Coordinates of C-alpha atoms and ligand atoms in Angstrom, one line a residue:
M1 CA 99.2 68.7 148.1
P2 CA 96.0 70.1 146.7
R3 CA 94.1 72.2 149.1
G4 CA 90.3 72.3 149.3
E5 CA 87.7 71.2 146.6
D6 CA 84.7 72.8 145.0
I7 CA 82.4 72.3 142.1
C8 CA 81.3 74.7 139.4
D9 CA 79.4 74.5 136.1
L10 CA 82.1 76.1 134.0
L11 CA 85.8 76.4 134.5
V12 CA 87.1 79.0 132.0
I13 CA 90.8 78.9 131.2
G14 CA 92.2 82.3 130.3
G15 CA 91.4 85.9 131.2
G16 CA 91.7 87.4 127.7
I17 CA 88.7 88.9 126.0
N18 CA 87.2 85.6 125.0
G19 CA 87.5 84.0 128.5
C20 CA 86.1 87.1 130.2
G21 CA 83.3 87.5 127.7
V22 CA 82.3 83.8 128.1
A23 CA 82.5 84.1 132.0
R24 CA 80.2 87.2 131.9
D25 CA 77.6 85.7 129.6
A26 CA 77.6 82.4 131.5
A27 CA 77.3 84.0 134.9
G28 CA 74.5 86.2 133.7
R29 CA 72.6 83.0 132.7
G30 CA 72.9 81.7 136.3
L31 CA 75.8 79.3 135.7
S32 CA 78.4 79.0 138.4
V33 CA 81.7 80.0 136.8
T34 CA 85.3 80.0 137.8
L35 CA 87.8 81.8 135.5
A36 CA 91.5 81.2 136.0
E37 CA 94.1 83.5 134.4
M38 CA 97.7 82.6 134.9
S39 CA 98.9 86.2 134.7
D40 CA 97.1 89.5 134.6
L41 CA 93.8 89.9 132.8
A42 CA 94.5 90.8 129.1
S43 CA 98.2 90.2 129.6
A44 CA 98.5 88.3 126.3
T45 CA 96.9 89.0 122.9
S46 CA 93.9 91.0 124.2
S47 CA 96.0 94.0 125.2
A48 CA 98.1 93.9 122.0
S49 CA 95.5 94.4 119.3
T50 CA 95.1 97.4 117.0
K51 CA 92.1 98.2 119.2
L52 CA 89.4 98.4 116.6
F53 CA 85.9 97.3 116.6
H54 CA 85.8 96.8 112.9
G55 CA 84.2 94.8 110.2
G56 CA 87.6 94.2 108.6
L57 CA 87.6 95.8 105.2
R58 CA 90.5 93.7 104.0
Y59 CA 88.7 90.5 104.8
L60 CA 86.2 91.2 102.0
E61 CA 89.1 90.3 99.6
Y62 CA 89.2 86.9 101.3
F63 CA 85.4 86.5 100.8
E64 CA 85.0 86.3 104.6
F65 CA 81.5 87.7 104.3
R66 CA 80.1 86.0 107.4
L67 CA 82.8 87.4 109.6
V68 CA 82.6 90.9 108.1
R69 CA 78.8 91.0 108.3
E70 CA 78.7 89.8 111.9
S71 CA 81.5 92.3 112.9
L72 CA 79.8 95.2 111.2
I73 CA 76.5 94.6 113.0
E74 CA 78.4 94.0 116.2
R75 CA 80.4 97.3 116.1
E76 CA 77.4 99.4 117.0
T77 CA 76.0 96.9 119.5
L78 CA 79.3 97.1 121.4
L79 CA 79.7 100.9 121.0
R80 CA 76.3 101.4 122.7
A81 CA 77.2 99.1 125.6
M82 CA 80.5 100.8 126.3
P83 CA 80.4 104.5 125.1
H84 CA 83.2 105.3 127.5
I85 CA 85.9 102.9 126.3
S86 CA 84.8 102.8 122.6
W87 CA 84.2 105.6 120.1
P88 CA 83.5 106.1 116.4
M89 CA 86.5 106.8 114.2
R90 CA 86.9 107.8 110.5
F91 CA 89.4 106.1 108.3
V92 CA 91.0 107.8 105.4
L93 CA 92.2 105.4 102.6
P94 CA 94.4 107.3 100.1
Y95 CA 94.1 105.9 96.7
H96 CA 97.0 105.3 94.3
K97 CA 97.0 103.2 91.2
D98 CA 100.1 101.2 92.3
M99 CA 98.4 99.5 95.2
R100 CA 98.4 95.8 94.8
F101 CA 96.6 92.7 96.2
E102 CA 98.3 90.0 98.2
S103 CA 98.6 87.3 95.6
D104 CA 96.7 84.6 97.5
T105 CA 93.4 86.4 98.0
P106 CA 90.5 84.9 96.1
T107 CA 89.8 88.4 94.7
Y108 CA 93.3 88.5 93.2
K109 CA 92.9 85.1 91.7
L110 CA 89.5 86.0 90.2
L111 CA 90.6 89.3 88.8
N112 CA 93.8 87.9 87.5
T113 CA 91.8 85.4 85.5
L114 CA 89.2 87.9 84.3
M115 CA 91.5 91.0 83.9
P116 CA 95.1 89.7 83.6
W117 CA 96.3 93.1 82.3
M118 CA 95.7 94.6 85.8
R119 CA 98.7 92.6 87.0
G120 CA 97.6 92.4 90.6
R121 CA 96.7 96.1 90.9
R122 CA 93.8 97.0 93.2
P123 CA 91.5 99.2 91.0
A124 CA 89.6 102.2 92.4
W125 CA 86.2 100.7 91.4
L126 CA 87.0 97.6 93.5
I127 CA 87.7 99.7 96.5
R128 CA 84.5 101.6 96.0
L129 CA 82.6 98.2 95.7
G130 CA 84.2 97.0 98.9
L131 CA 83.2 100.2 100.7
F132 CA 79.7 100.0 99.4
L133 CA 79.4 96.5 100.8
Y134 CA 81.0 97.7 104.0
D135 CA 78.4 100.5 104.3
N136 CA 75.5 98.2 103.6
L137 CA 76.3 94.6 104.8
G138 CA 75.4 95.2 108.5
G139 CA 73.0 97.4 110.5
R140 CA 74.8 100.7 110.4
K141 CA 72.8 103.3 112.3
I142 CA 75.1 105.5 114.4
L143 CA 78.2 105.5 112.2
P144 CA 78.4 107.7 109.1
G145 CA 78.9 106.1 105.7
T146 CA 81.6 106.3 103.1
A147 CA 82.7 109.7 101.6
T148 CA 85.3 110.7 98.9
L149 CA 88.0 113.2 99.8
D150 CA 89.9 115.6 97.6
L151 CA 93.3 115.4 99.3
T152 CA 94.6 118.5 97.5
D153 CA 92.1 120.5 99.5
A154 CA 91.2 118.5 102.6
P155 CA 93.3 118.8 105.9
E156 CA 93.7 115.0 105.8
G157 CA 95.9 115.5 102.7
A158 CA 98.3 117.9 104.4
P159 CA 100.6 115.2 106.0
L160 CA 100.6 113.1 102.8
Q161 CA 102.9 113.2 99.8
D162 CA 101.5 115.3 96.9
R163 CA 101.1 112.2 94.7
F164 CA 98.0 111.3 96.8
T165 CA 95.2 113.4 95.5
K166 CA 92.2 111.3 96.3
A167 CA 91.0 109.3 99.3
Y168 CA 88.0 107.4 100.5
E169 CA 86.8 107.8 104.0
Y170 CA 84.8 105.3 106.0
S171 CA 83.8 104.5 109.6
D172 CA 84.8 101.9 112.2
C173 CA 85.2 102.2 116.0
W174 CA 88.1 102.4 118.5
V175 CA 88.1 100.3 121.7
E176 CA 90.4 100.3 124.7
D177 CA 91.1 96.5 124.4
S178 CA 92.5 95.7 127.9
R179 CA 89.9 97.8 129.6
L180 CA 87.2 95.9 127.7
V181 CA 88.6 92.7 129.2
V182 CA 88.7 94.0 132.7
L183 CA 85.1 95.4 132.5
N184 CA 83.8 92.1 131.3
A185 CA 85.6 90.4 134.3
R186 CA 84.1 92.9 136.7
D187 CA 80.6 92.4 135.3
A188 CA 81.1 88.6 135.4
E189 CA 82.1 88.8 139.0
A190 CA 79.1 91.1 139.8
R191 CA 76.9 88.4 138.4
G192 CA 78.5 85.7 140.6
A193 CA 81.6 84.4 138.7
R194 CA 84.8 83.8 140.5
I195 CA 87.7 85.6 138.8
L196 CA 91.1 84.2 139.8
T197 CA 94.1 86.0 138.4
R198 CA 97.7 84.9 138.7
T199 CA 96.2 81.4 138.8
Q200 CA 97.5 78.8 136.3
V201 CA 95.6 75.7 135.1
M202 CA 98.1 72.9 135.5
S203 CA 96.1 69.9 134.6
A204 CA 92.5 68.7 134.1
E205 CA 91.4 65.1 134.5
Q206 CA 88.1 63.6 134.1
S207 CA 86.6 61.6 137.0
E208 CA 83.0 60.3 137.1
G209 CA 81.9 62.7 134.4
L210 CA 83.4 65.8 136.1
W211 CA 86.6 67.6 135.4
Q212 CA 89.1 67.8 138.3
V213 CA 91.2 70.8 137.5
T214 CA 94.4 71.6 139.4
L215 CA 95.1 75.3 139.8
K216 CA 98.3 76.9 140.9
D217 CA 98.6 80.3 142.6
T218 CA 101.6 81.6 140.7
G219 CA 102.6 83.9 143.6
S220 CA 102.5 81.4 146.5
G221 CA 103.0 78.2 144.5
Q222 CA 100.0 76.7 146.3
T223 CA 97.7 74.4 144.4
R224 CA 94.1 73.5 144.7
V225 CA 91.5 71.4 142.9
V226 CA 88.3 72.7 141.4
R227 CA 85.7 70.4 140.0
A228 CA 83.7 71.5 137.0
R229 CA 81.0 70.1 134.7
M230 CA 82.6 71.6 131.6
I231 CA 85.8 73.4 130.6
V232 CA 86.0 76.4 128.2
N233 CA 89.5 76.6 126.9
A234 CA 90.1 80.2 126.1
G235 CA 93.8 80.0 126.4
G236 CA 94.5 82.1 123.3
P237 CA 98.0 81.3 122.0
W238 CA 98.2 78.4 124.5
V239 CA 94.9 76.8 123.4
G240 CA 96.8 73.9 121.6
E241 CA 99.2 73.4 124.4
L242 CA 96.3 73.2 126.9
I243 CA 94.5 70.6 124.7
R244 CA 97.6 68.4 124.5
D245 CA 99.5 68.9 127.8
A246 CA 96.9 69.8 130.4
I247 CA 93.6 68.3 129.2
H248 CA 95.2 65.4 127.2
A249 CA 92.5 65.4 124.6
R250 CA 93.0 63.6 121.3
S251 CA 91.7 66.6 119.2
T252 CA 93.4 67.1 115.9
D253 CA 92.5 70.8 115.8
D254 CA 95.4 73.2 116.1
V255 CA 96.2 76.8 116.4
R256 CA 98.3 78.9 114.1
L257 CA 100.3 81.6 115.9
V258 CA 100.7 84.8 113.9
R259 CA 102.6 87.6 115.6
G260 CA 101.5 91.2 115.0
S261 CA 103.5 94.2 116.2
H262 CA 102.9 97.9 116.5
I263 CA 105.1 101.0 116.9
V264 CA 104.1 104.2 118.7
T265 CA 105.6 107.6 117.7
R266 CA 104.9 111.1 118.8
R267 CA 101.8 112.5 117.2
L268 CA 102.4 112.7 113.4
F269 CA 99.3 114.6 112.3
D270 CA 96.9 117.1 113.7
H271 CA 93.4 115.8 112.8
D272 CA 91.6 113.0 114.7
K273 CA 91.1 110.6 111.7
C274 CA 93.1 107.4 111.0
Y275 CA 94.9 106.5 107.9
F276 CA 94.4 103.1 106.2
F277 CA 97.5 102.7 104.0
Q278 CA 97.8 100.1 101.3
G279 CA 101.2 98.7 100.4
T280 CA 102.6 97.5 97.2
D281 CA 102.9 94.1 98.8
G282 CA 99.2 93.8 99.3
R283 CA 99.3 94.4 103.0
I284 CA 97.7 97.3 104.8
M285 CA 98.9 99.5 107.7
F286 CA 96.9 101.7 110.1
A287 CA 98.2 105.0 111.4
I288 CA 95.9 106.0 114.3
P289 CA 95.8 109.0 116.6
Y290 CA 96.7 107.5 120.0
E291 CA 96.5 108.7 123.6
T292 CA 96.2 112.4 122.5
D293 CA 99.9 113.0 121.9
F294 CA 101.0 109.9 120.0
T295 CA 100.4 107.9 116.7
L296 CA 99.9 104.2 116.7
I297 CA 101.2 102.3 113.6
G298 CA 100.5 98.7 112.8
T299 CA 100.5 95.9 112.2
T300 CA 102.6 93.0 110.9
D301 CA 101.9 89.2 110.2
Q302 CA 104.8 87.0 111.2
E303 CA 104.7 83.2 112.0
H304 CA 105.4 82.6 115.7
A305 CA 106.4 79.2 116.8
D306 CA 106.0 79.0 120.5
P307 CA 103.4 80.6 122.8
D308 CA 105.9 80.7 125.6
E309 CA 108.3 82.8 123.6
K310 CA 107.4 86.4 124.5
P311 CA 106.4 88.3 121.4
V312 CA 108.4 91.4 120.7
C313 CA 108.5 93.8 117.8
T314 CA 111.7 92.9 116.0
P315 CA 114.0 95.5 114.4
Q316 CA 112.9 94.1 111.0
E317 CA 109.2 94.7 111.9
Q318 CA 110.0 98.2 113.1
A319 CA 111.9 99.1 109.9
Y320 CA 109.1 97.5 107.8
M321 CA 106.5 99.7 109.4
V322 CA 108.6 102.9 109.3
D323 CA 109.2 102.3 105.5
F324 CA 105.5 101.5 105.0
V325 CA 104.3 104.8 106.3
N326 CA 107.1 106.7 104.8
A327 CA 105.8 105.7 101.4
Y328 CA 102.8 108.0 102.3
L329 CA 104.1 110.7 104.7
K330 CA 105.5 114.0 103.5
Q331 CA 107.6 114.3 106.7
K332 CA 109.4 111.0 106.8
I333 CA 109.9 109.3 110.2
S334 CA 112.9 107.2 111.3
L335 CA 113.5 104.4 113.9
D336 CA 114.5 107.2 116.3
D337 CA 110.9 108.5 116.3
I338 CA 109.6 105.2 117.9
V339 CA 108.8 105.8 121.6
W340 CA 107.2 102.4 122.4
T341 CA 106.4 99.1 120.7
Y342 CA 104.2 96.2 121.5
S343 CA 103.5 92.8 120.1
G344 CA 100.9 90.1 120.4
V345 CA 100.2 86.7 119.0
R346 CA 97.0 85.9 117.1
P347 CA 95.7 82.5 118.1
L348 CA 94.2 81.6 114.7
Y349 CA 92.5 78.4 113.7
D350 CA 94.9 76.5 111.5
D351 CA 93.0 76.3 108.2
G352 CA 96.0 75.3 106.2
S353 CA 96.3 78.7 104.5
S354 CA 99.6 79.4 102.7
S355 CA 100.4 82.7 104.3
A356 CA 100.0 84.2 107.7
T357 CA 98.1 87.2 106.3
A358 CA 95.6 84.8 104.6
A359 CA 94.9 82.6 107.6
T360 CA 91.2 83.0 108.6
R361 CA 90.5 85.6 111.3
D362 CA 87.1 84.0 111.9
Y363 CA 86.6 82.0 115.0
T364 CA 86.1 78.3 115.3
L365 CA 84.5 76.6 118.4
K366 CA 85.0 72.9 118.9
V367 CA 83.5 70.6 121.5
D368 CA 85.8 67.8 122.4
R369 CA 84.9 64.8 124.6
S370 CA 87.9 62.6 123.9
A371 CA 89.3 63.1 127.4
G372 CA 85.9 62.0 129.0
A373 CA 84.1 65.2 130.0
P374 CA 83.3 68.0 127.6
V375 CA 85.5 70.9 126.8
V376 CA 84.9 73.8 124.3
N377 CA 88.1 74.9 122.6
I378 CA 88.2 78.4 121.2
F379 CA 90.3 79.2 118.2
G380 CA 90.7 82.6 116.5
G381 CA 88.2 85.4 116.8
K382 CA 88.5 89.1 117.0
I383 CA 88.0 91.6 119.9
T384 CA 85.1 92.7 117.8
T385 CA 83.4 89.3 117.8
Y386 CA 84.0 88.4 121.5
R387 CA 80.3 88.8 122.6
R388 CA 79.0 86.8 119.7
L389 CA 81.7 84.2 120.2
A390 CA 80.6 84.0 123.9
E391 CA 77.0 83.4 122.8
G392 CA 78.2 80.6 120.5
V393 CA 80.1 79.0 123.3
L394 CA 77.0 79.2 125.5
D395 CA 74.9 77.5 122.8
L396 CA 77.4 74.6 122.9
V397 CA 77.3 74.6 126.7
G398 CA 73.5 74.5 126.6
K399 CA 73.6 71.4 124.3
E400 CA 75.8 69.6 126.9
M401 CA 74.0 70.8 130.1
G402 CA 70.4 71.2 129.0
A403 CA 68.6 74.4 128.2
L404 CA 70.1 77.6 129.6
Q405 CA 68.5 81.0 130.0
G406 CA 68.5 82.9 126.7
K407 CA 71.0 85.4 125.3
W408 CA 71.1 88.6 127.2
T409 CA 74.3 90.6 126.6
A410 CA 73.3 92.7 123.6
G411 CA 72.2 96.1 124.9
V412 CA 73.4 95.6 128.5
P413 CA 76.1 98.1 129.3
L414 CA 79.4 97.2 130.8
P415 CA 80.3 98.8 134.2
G416 CA 80.5 102.6 133.8
G417 CA 78.9 102.5 130.3
D418 CA 75.3 103.3 131.3
F419 CA 74.9 106.4 129.2
K420 CA 74.4 107.2 125.5
V421 CA 77.1 107.5 122.9
A422 CA 76.2 111.1 122.2
E423 CA 76.4 112.1 125.8
V424 CA 80.2 111.5 126.4
E425 CA 81.3 115.1 125.8
A426 CA 78.6 116.4 128.2
M427 CA 79.8 113.8 130.8
I428 CA 83.4 115.1 130.5
A429 CA 82.2 118.7 130.9
D430 CA 80.0 117.7 133.9
L431 CA 82.9 116.0 135.6
A432 CA 85.2 118.9 135.0
R433 CA 82.6 121.3 136.5
L434 CA 81.9 119.1 139.5
Y435 CA 85.6 118.7 140.2
P436 CA 87.2 121.9 138.9
F437 CA 90.7 120.9 139.9
L438 CA 90.7 118.1 137.3
G439 CA 90.8 120.4 134.3
P440 CA 89.6 119.1 130.8
V441 CA 92.4 116.6 130.1
W442 CA 92.3 114.7 133.3
A443 CA 88.4 114.7 133.3
R444 CA 88.5 113.3 129.8
R445 CA 90.9 110.6 130.8
L446 CA 88.7 109.5 133.7
I447 CA 85.4 109.5 131.7
R448 CA 87.1 107.6 128.9
A449 CA 88.4 105.0 131.3
Y450 CA 85.7 104.7 133.9
G451 CA 82.5 106.4 132.5
T452 CA 79.9 106.8 135.2
D453 CA 82.2 105.1 137.7
A454 CA 84.6 108.1 137.6
R455 CA 82.5 109.8 140.3
L456 CA 82.8 106.7 142.5
I457 CA 86.6 106.9 142.3
L458 CA 86.7 110.6 143.0
G459 CA 84.0 110.5 145.8
N460 CA 83.4 113.6 147.8
V461 CA 86.7 115.4 147.3
S462 CA 87.2 119.1 146.7
D463 CA 90.9 119.2 145.7
A464 CA 93.5 116.9 144.2
A465 CA 95.3 116.5 147.5
A466 CA 92.3 114.7 148.9
L467 CA 92.8 111.9 146.3
G468 CA 96.0 110.9 148.1
R469 CA 99.5 110.5 146.8
D470 CA 100.3 111.7 143.3
F471 CA 102.2 109.1 141.4
G472 CA 102.6 111.4 138.3
A473 CA 100.7 111.8 135.1
T474 CA 97.4 112.5 137.0
L475 CA 97.5 109.0 138.7
T476 CA 96.5 109.3 142.3
R477 CA 96.3 106.9 145.2
A478 CA 92.5 106.9 145.0
E479 CA 92.6 105.6 141.4
V480 CA 95.3 103.0 142.2
D481 CA 93.4 101.7 145.2
W482 CA 90.2 101.4 143.0
L483 CA 92.2 99.5 140.4
M484 CA 93.6 97.1 143.0
D485 CA 90.3 96.6 144.8
R486 CA 87.9 96.6 141.9
E487 CA 89.9 95.8 138.8
Y488 CA 92.4 93.0 139.8
A489 CA 95.5 95.2 139.4
R490 CA 98.5 93.9 141.3
T491 CA 101.6 95.5 139.7
A492 CA 102.6 98.8 138.2
D493 CA 102.6 97.2 134.7
D494 CA 99.0 96.2 135.2
V495 CA 98.1 99.8 135.9
L496 CA 100.4 101.6 133.5
W497 CA 100.1 99.4 130.4
R498 CA 96.7 97.6 130.7
R499 CA 94.2 99.5 133.0
S500 CA 95.6 102.7 131.4
K501 CA 98.4 103.7 129.1
L502 CA 100.0 106.1 131.6
G503 CA 103.2 104.2 131.1
L504 CA 103.7 106.4 128.0
R505 CA 104.0 109.4 130.3
M506 CA 105.8 108.2 133.4
T507 CA 109.5 108.0 134.2
P508 CA 111.0 104.6 135.2
H509 CA 111.5 106.1 138.7
Q510 CA 107.8 107.0 138.9
A511 CA 106.8 103.5 137.8
E512 CA 109.1 101.9 140.4
T513 CA 107.6 104.1 143.2
L514 CA 104.1 103.0 142.1
D515 CA 105.2 99.3 142.0
E516 CA 106.6 99.6 145.5
Y517 CA 103.3 101.1 146.8
M518 CA 101.3 98.4 145.2
R519 CA 103.5 95.6 146.5
L520 CA 103.3 96.9 150.1
R521 CA 99.5 97.4 149.8
H522 CA 99.0 93.9 148.5
A523 CA 101.2 92.4 151.2
E524 CA 99.2 94.3 153.9
S525 CA 95.9 93.0 152.5
I526 CA 97.2 89.4 152.5
S527 CA 98.3 89.6 156.1
A528 CA 95.0 91.4 157.1
A529 CA 93.1 88.5 155.5
A530 CA 95.2 85.9 157.3
E531 CA 94.5 87.4 160.7
Ligands
FAD1 C1 98.5 92.5 116.3 C2 97.1 92.2 116.5 C3 96.1 93.1 116.2 C4 94.8 92.8 116.4 N1 93.9 93.8 116.1 C5 92.6 93.5 116.3 C6 91.6 94.6 116.1 O1 92.0 95.7 115.8 N2 90.3 94.3 116.3 C7 89.9 93.1 116.7 O2 88.7 92.9 116.8 N3 90.8 92.0 116.9 C8 92.1 92.3 116.8 N4 93.0 91.3 117.0 C9 92.5 90.0 117.5 C10 92.3 89.9 119.0 O3 93.2 90.7 119.7 C11 92.4 88.5 119.5 O4 91.6 87.7 118.7 C12 91.9 88.3 120.9 O5 92.5 89.3 121.8 C13 92.1 86.9 121.4 O6 91.7 86.9 122.7 P1 91.8 85.5 123.6 O7 91.0 85.8 124.8 O8 91.4 84.4 122.7 O9 93.3 85.4 123.8 P2 94.3 86.1 124.9 O10 94.0 87.5 125.1 O11 95.7 85.7 124.5 O12 93.9 85.4 126.3 C14 94.3 84.0 126.6 C15 94.7 84.0 128.1 O13 94.8 82.7 128.5 C16 95.8 82.7 129.5 N5 96.2 81.3 129.7 C17 96.9 80.5 128.8 N6 97.2 79.4 129.4 C18 96.7 79.4 130.7 C19 96.7 78.4 131.7 N7 97.3 77.2 131.6 N8 96.1 78.8 132.9 C20 95.5 80.0 133.0 N9 95.5 80.9 132.1 C21 96.1 80.6 130.9 C22 96.8 83.7 129.0 O14 97.6 84.2 130.1 C23 96.0 84.7 128.3 O15 95.8 85.9 129.2 C24 94.4 91.6 116.9 C25 95.3 90.6 117.3 C26 96.7 91.0 117.1 C27 97.7 90.0 117.6

């Protein structure tokens, strides 16, 4: 039987980046918001991205100028609001005359008509034109522009085969995707939103103009009903399933699920720049310095039929990525060099494109009233556009509910991000000075994860022992307790693979010990609350 009832303005389904971004924006405009996430925050696509705030250089070939321009402008807005979890990166694009277009890009079709003798090759002048647009389409103030590199001389040429003699270098930004989600959720909660994790939306029915939404606590199995004036369906890969099976809307819009996988190897090169490799099949592949000691390689585009089928990086995808980078690297890698893989599903708007690579990466927002009360369905989108997407959703909410307070999120830092981009190194040095037992590596990790909140976690301690039990890889009880109390973490996986990537450095036994500690602590907090 449903237990209890309450009413809110917005019920947001899904605690990925889009759901949490909408919840934060809406709460900041004074709306009452409940967000329900059936698993952990960022447990689906939003922890499985390539982790770039980027304009999307390759989308230029698909003439996605709106998306690229919005994303380019947005990169620096986001970087300023979260200088702890995001940072500028330089991308090195080695040039070789055999690089080809994918055959269904509009640019390929155009060039094939005008210059058939190119036979699908991507000429250097076109790359330069793309980079010129990339530099100039959208408000670049912090990030440096494009440069040309002589690979026979530059250190970036050292790991590459000798046939690569020239490269272009351009800027984008890195972001810790799953921390981005959690910080949005925290800020939403600080502004009055209710964030319910491990809470599944089972059904939504309209009654007297309000939604009656049945929520299930996935731990206890208990259900309850929440009433809401509007629903925002940010279910990511499940958006279509929610429309059909939970909301029972007659919408014809659908999602196209495209899986993308990554492999992680030990560090493959010494410098801190990324490679942007072009393939002879028209696709591209990034090789990115990752978590200090590793290299992240991705991604793929594979059709994925069912959102409930857990995405995994298949042996074929692993081999494809290994072969792809081996066409560039001097020191070839093998499948044995892979230390971790992950995979996620892009919830793209089904625009009828022929290939998964060509399906639009832009977002589409649709208001549907066919089930009685209004729901906004979110399709597609990038991590990079989540804040603008949230503003778009709030515009639609305003049309349904009457005028809302204005846009506010540009320029407002996320928790821990209240400092300048240029100050990060000084912050790391300050933390290491204040807490000498941390050393530079641990201090860097804490500032990069928590920014100014790092000091709140460490408190007034003078040695590592005062931070409580050491779970390994610099993870202490003080940090785990913070993550459980302030960042919705419940299991070791939440901590080791989403709030951090310490899973790369821990043994299975250490992970089990952490899980046991968290389980006990959670059980104690439940019984304390029941008393
Ligand atoms: C391989 C790959 C690489 C990418 N790289 C980049 C990149 O570098 N830069 C970039 O900008 N973008 C990138 N993206 C795109 C970006 O990751 C996604 O667009 C974004 O994460 C989608 O977020 P979301 O909130 O819509 O979906 P999700 O993160 O999937 O969130 C949806 C949530 O809804 C929850 N949910 C579903 N049904 C229910 C229910 N019934 N009740 C409660 N909760 C429910 C799910 O558990 C899930 O957590 C990449 C995507 C992929 C797959």
